[in-house]
Amino acid sequence: KHVLIVERMSAPDLPNHIVIKKSEMPLAGRGAFTTIDLPADTLLGEYTGDIISKQEADNKKENRYFMGVKDESGQLLHIIDGSNEGVAGWVRYINTAYNRETANVFPRTIDKRVYYYTNREIPQNSELLTYYGDEYTAKLIEKVQSLGV
C-alpha cells in the first residue's frame, strides 16, 4: 500500500484550498495544487518577495523565483525575488506550463504589483500552471529532453 504524503506549507498566505506538493512538471520541484474546483478569473494571490533591480538580479546565481514587473510599454520597472521563503508568498510555487494552451493561471500587473488569476475553470486536484514565455520554455524543454526526463 502506497501513502501519498502532501507537504502542507506553513506560509500565512496559503489558502486552505491550496496544497504544495511535488510538481507533475519535470524538473520543477514543488508545485501548487487546488483541492477544490476554481472558477475562471479567480484571484489566487500576489507574487511577493524582495524588490530588486536588474543589476542585483544579474549578480545573483539563483534566479528561479524572479518575476519581472513591467509598465504598460514593456519597460522593466523592477524584479520581485521570491527565493526567500520568509518573505515570498505561496504563489511562487506556480510552475510553468509547456505552452500557453495548457496554462490555467496568468499574472496581472496592477500598480507595480503582480497578482495571479485563473484564466478558466480549474478542476479539483489540478496543478496551477502559468506560462513563463517562449524563451524560458524552449530552454526548459531542451533541458528536459537532454536529461531524458
mmCIF file of C-alpha atoms in Angstrom:
data_model
loop_
_atom_site.group_PDB
_atom_site.id
_atom_site.type_symbol
_atom_site.label_atom_id
_atom_site.label_comp_id
_atom_site.label_asym_id
_atom_site.label_seq_id
_atom_site.Cartn_x
_atom_site.Cartn_y
_atom_site.Cartn_z
ATOM 1 C CA LYS A 1 0.000 0.000 0.000
ATOM 2 C CA HIS A 2 1.362 3.411 -1.004
ATOM 3 C CA VAL A 3 0.715 6.516 1.030
ATOM 4 C CA LEU A 4 0.793 9.926 -0.623
ATOM 5 C CA ILE A 5 2.475 12.461 1.601
ATOM 6 C CA VAL A 6 1.343 16.007 0.948
ATOM 7 C CA GLU A 7 3.628 18.746 2.189
ATOM 8 C CA ARG A 8 1.464 21.357 3.849
ATOM 9 C CA MET A 9 3.257 24.670 3.758
ATOM 10 C CA SER A 10 3.009 26.921 6.777
ATOM 11 C CA ALA A 11 3.042 30.188 4.817
ATOM 12 C CA PRO A 12 0.499 32.544 6.381
ATOM 13 C CA ASP A 13 -0.924 33.399 2.952
ATOM 14 C CA LEU A 14 -1.571 29.776 1.874
ATOM 15 C CA PRO A 15 -5.338 29.334 1.409
ATOM 16 C CA ASN A 16 -6.984 26.215 2.814
ATOM 17 C CA HIS A 17 -7.858 25.030 -0.709
ATOM 18 C CA ILE A 18 -4.230 25.016 -1.945
ATOM 19 C CA VAL A 19 -1.582 22.392 -1.196
ATOM 20 C CA ILE A 20 2.087 22.468 -2.078
ATOM 21 C CA LYS A 21 3.487 19.101 -3.117
ATOM 22 C CA LYS A 22 5.736 17.520 -5.749
ATOM 23 C CA SER A 23 5.010 19.060 -9.118
ATOM 24 C CA GLU A 24 3.868 16.989 -12.073
ATOM 25 C CA MET A 25 6.180 19.077 -14.279
ATOM 26 C CA PRO A 26 9.636 17.543 -14.856
ATOM 27 C CA LEU A 27 12.494 19.316 -13.013
ATOM 28 C CA ALA A 28 10.063 21.685 -11.279
ATOM 29 C CA GLY A 29 10.366 20.585 -7.650
ATOM 30 C CA ARG A 30 7.265 21.585 -5.724
ATOM 31 C CA GLY A 31 4.047 22.864 -7.249
ATOM 32 C CA ALA A 32 0.752 24.386 -6.142
ATOM 33 C CA PHE A 33 -2.439 22.319 -6.449
ATOM 34 C CA THR A 34 -6.066 23.219 -5.829
ATOM 35 C CA THR A 35 -8.178 20.944 -3.639
ATOM 36 C CA ILE A 36 -11.436 22.468 -4.924
ATOM 37 C CA ASP A 37 -12.862 23.463 -8.294
ATOM 38 C CA LEU A 38 -11.809 27.059 -9.016
ATOM 39 C CA PRO A 39 -13.948 29.354 -11.196
ATOM 40 C CA ALA A 40 -12.450 31.376 -14.042
ATOM 41 C CA ASP A 41 -10.978 34.793 -13.151
ATOM 42 C CA THR A 42 -10.398 33.883 -9.500
ATOM 43 C CA LEU A 43 -7.731 35.919 -7.715
ATOM 44 C CA LEU A 44 -5.224 33.427 -6.309
ATOM 45 C CA GLY A 45 -2.766 35.780 -4.660
ATOM 46 C CA GLU A 46 0.035 38.274 -5.027
ATOM 47 C CA TYR A 47 3.555 37.349 -6.126
ATOM 48 C CA THR A 48 5.628 38.679 -3.241
ATOM 49 C CA GLY A 49 9.295 38.796 -2.358
ATOM 50 C CA ASP A 50 12.217 41.180 -2.137
ATOM 51 C CA ILE A 51 12.153 44.020 -4.694
ATOM 52 C CA ILE A 52 15.492 44.132 -6.524
ATOM 53 C CA SER A 53 16.969 45.909 -9.546
ATOM 54 C CA LYS A 54 18.027 44.240 -12.784
ATOM 55 C CA GLN A 55 21.661 44.769 -11.767
ATOM 56 C CA GLU A 56 21.076 42.979 -8.447
ATOM 57 C CA ALA A 57 19.293 40.181 -10.294
ATOM 58 C CA ASP A 58 22.178 39.812 -12.761
ATOM 59 C CA ASN A 59 24.578 39.371 -9.825
ATOM 60 C CA LYS A 60 22.565 36.541 -8.229
ATOM 61 C CA LYS A 61 23.268 32.936 -9.176
ATOM 62 C CA GLU A 62 19.796 31.685 -8.280
ATOM 63 C CA ASN A 63 17.008 33.221 -10.372
ATOM 64 C CA ARG A 64 14.427 30.509 -10.137
ATOM 65 C CA TYR A 65 11.885 32.691 -8.385
ATOM 66 C CA PHE A 66 12.367 36.005 -10.226
ATOM 67 C CA MET A 67 9.340 37.865 -11.556
ATOM 68 C CA GLY A 68 9.963 40.901 -13.764
ATOM 69 C CA VAL A 69 7.474 43.734 -13.338
ATOM 70 C CA LYS A 70 6.968 45.876 -16.431
ATOM 71 C CA ASP A 71 4.991 49.005 -17.177
ATOM 72 C CA GLU A 72 2.371 49.340 -19.944
ATOM 73 C CA SER A 73 5.087 49.945 -22.564
ATOM 74 C CA GLY A 74 7.002 46.796 -21.587
ATOM 75 C CA GLN A 75 9.781 48.656 -19.759
ATOM 76 C CA LEU A 76 11.184 46.677 -16.798
ATOM 77 C CA LEU A 77 10.424 48.514 -13.547
ATOM 78 C CA HIS A 78 11.886 46.072 -11.037
ATOM 79 C CA ILE A 79 12.174 42.394 -10.219
ATOM 80 C CA ILE A 80 10.450 40.514 -7.423
ATOM 81 C CA ASP A 81 12.808 37.917 -5.957
ATOM 82 C CA GLY A 82 10.640 35.210 -4.428
ATOM 83 C CA SER A 83 13.545 32.990 -3.364
ATOM 84 C CA ASN A 84 13.370 33.944 0.326
ATOM 85 C CA GLU A 85 10.630 31.754 1.826
ATOM 86 C CA GLY A 86 10.358 34.124 4.784
ATOM 87 C CA VAL A 87 9.247 36.960 2.500
ATOM 88 C CA ALA A 88 7.746 35.215 -0.530
ATOM 89 C CA GLY A 89 4.183 34.006 -0.764
ATOM 90 C CA TRP A 90 2.870 30.617 -1.841
ATOM 91 C CA VAL A 91 2.240 31.665 -5.471
ATOM 92 C CA ARG A 92 5.979 31.255 -6.128
ATOM 93 C CA TYR A 93 5.145 27.534 -6.437
ATOM 94 C CA ILE A 94 3.018 28.100 -9.545
ATOM 95 C CA ASN A 95 5.176 26.484 -12.216
ATOM 96 C CA THR A 96 5.337 26.973 -15.958
ATOM 97 C CA ALA A 97 3.252 25.052 -18.453
ATOM 98 C CA TYR A 98 4.950 23.911 -21.658
ATOM 99 C CA ASN A 99 2.657 26.078 -23.771
ATOM 100 C CA ARG A 100 0.076 28.852 -23.415
ATOM 101 C CA GLU A 101 -2.830 26.500 -24.078
ATOM 102 C CA THR A 102 -2.208 24.335 -21.002
ATOM 103 C CA ALA A 103 -1.584 27.269 -18.654
ATOM 104 C CA ASN A 104 -4.543 27.738 -16.328
ATOM 105 C CA VAL A 105 -3.224 30.786 -14.441
ATOM 106 C CA PHE A 106 -1.970 34.176 -15.629
ATOM 107 C CA PRO A 107 -0.192 37.103 -13.963
ATOM 108 C CA ARG A 108 -1.765 40.546 -13.969
ATOM 109 C CA THR A 109 0.262 43.644 -13.057
ATOM 110 C CA ILE A 110 -1.681 46.252 -11.098
ATOM 111 C CA ASP A 111 0.077 49.296 -9.613
ATOM 112 C CA LYS A 112 3.541 47.712 -9.985
ATOM 113 C CA ARG A 113 2.421 44.562 -8.160
ATOM 114 C CA VAL A 114 1.798 41.132 -9.699
ATOM 115 C CA TYR A 115 -1.298 39.054 -8.963
ATOM 116 C CA TYR A 116 -2.142 35.581 -10.249
ATOM 117 C CA TYR A 117 -5.638 34.805 -11.550
ATOM 118 C CA THR A 118 -7.214 31.699 -13.026
ATOM 119 C CA ASN A 119 -7.827 32.041 -16.762
ATOM 120 C CA ARG A 120 -10.536 29.357 -16.888
ATOM 121 C CA GLU A 121 -12.286 26.894 -14.588
ATOM 122 C CA ILE A 122 -9.735 24.646 -12.914
ATOM 123 C CA PRO A 123 -10.883 21.240 -11.659
ATOM 124 C CA GLN A 124 -10.125 19.987 -8.168
ATOM 125 C CA ASN A 125 -6.677 18.336 -7.715
ATOM 126 C CA SER A 126 -5.168 20.206 -10.682
ATOM 127 C CA GLU A 127 -1.738 21.769 -10.622
ATOM 128 C CA LEU A 128 -1.762 25.531 -11.105
ATOM 129 C CA LEU A 129 0.385 26.445 -14.117
ATOM 130 C CA THR A 130 1.235 29.714 -15.813
ATOM 131 C CA TYR A 131 3.349 30.386 -18.915
ATOM 132 C CA TYR A 132 6.802 31.913 -18.362
ATOM 133 C CA GLY A 133 7.297 32.729 -22.044
ATOM 134 C CA ASP A 134 8.664 31.206 -25.242
ATOM 135 C CA GLU A 135 12.379 31.694 -24.492
ATOM 136 C CA TYR A 136 12.232 30.217 -20.973
ATOM 137 C CA THR A 137 10.069 27.327 -22.110
ATOM 138 C CA ALA A 138 12.318 26.455 -25.076
ATOM 139 C CA LYS A 139 15.329 26.242 -22.739
ATOM 140 C CA LEU A 140 13.363 24.146 -20.248
ATOM 141 C CA ILE A 141 12.128 21.697 -22.885
ATOM 142 C CA GLU A 142 15.687 21.373 -24.249
ATOM 143 C CA LYS A 143 16.980 20.617 -20.762
ATOM 144 C CA VAL A 144 14.230 18.055 -20.057
ATOM 145 C CA GLN A 145 14.926 16.307 -23.380
ATOM 146 C CA SER A 146 18.703 16.275 -22.845
ATOM 147 C CA LEU A 147 18.217 14.630 -19.451
ATOM 148 C CA GLY A 148 15.660 12.160 -20.833
ATOM 149 C CA VAL A 149 13.116 13.122 -18.188
#
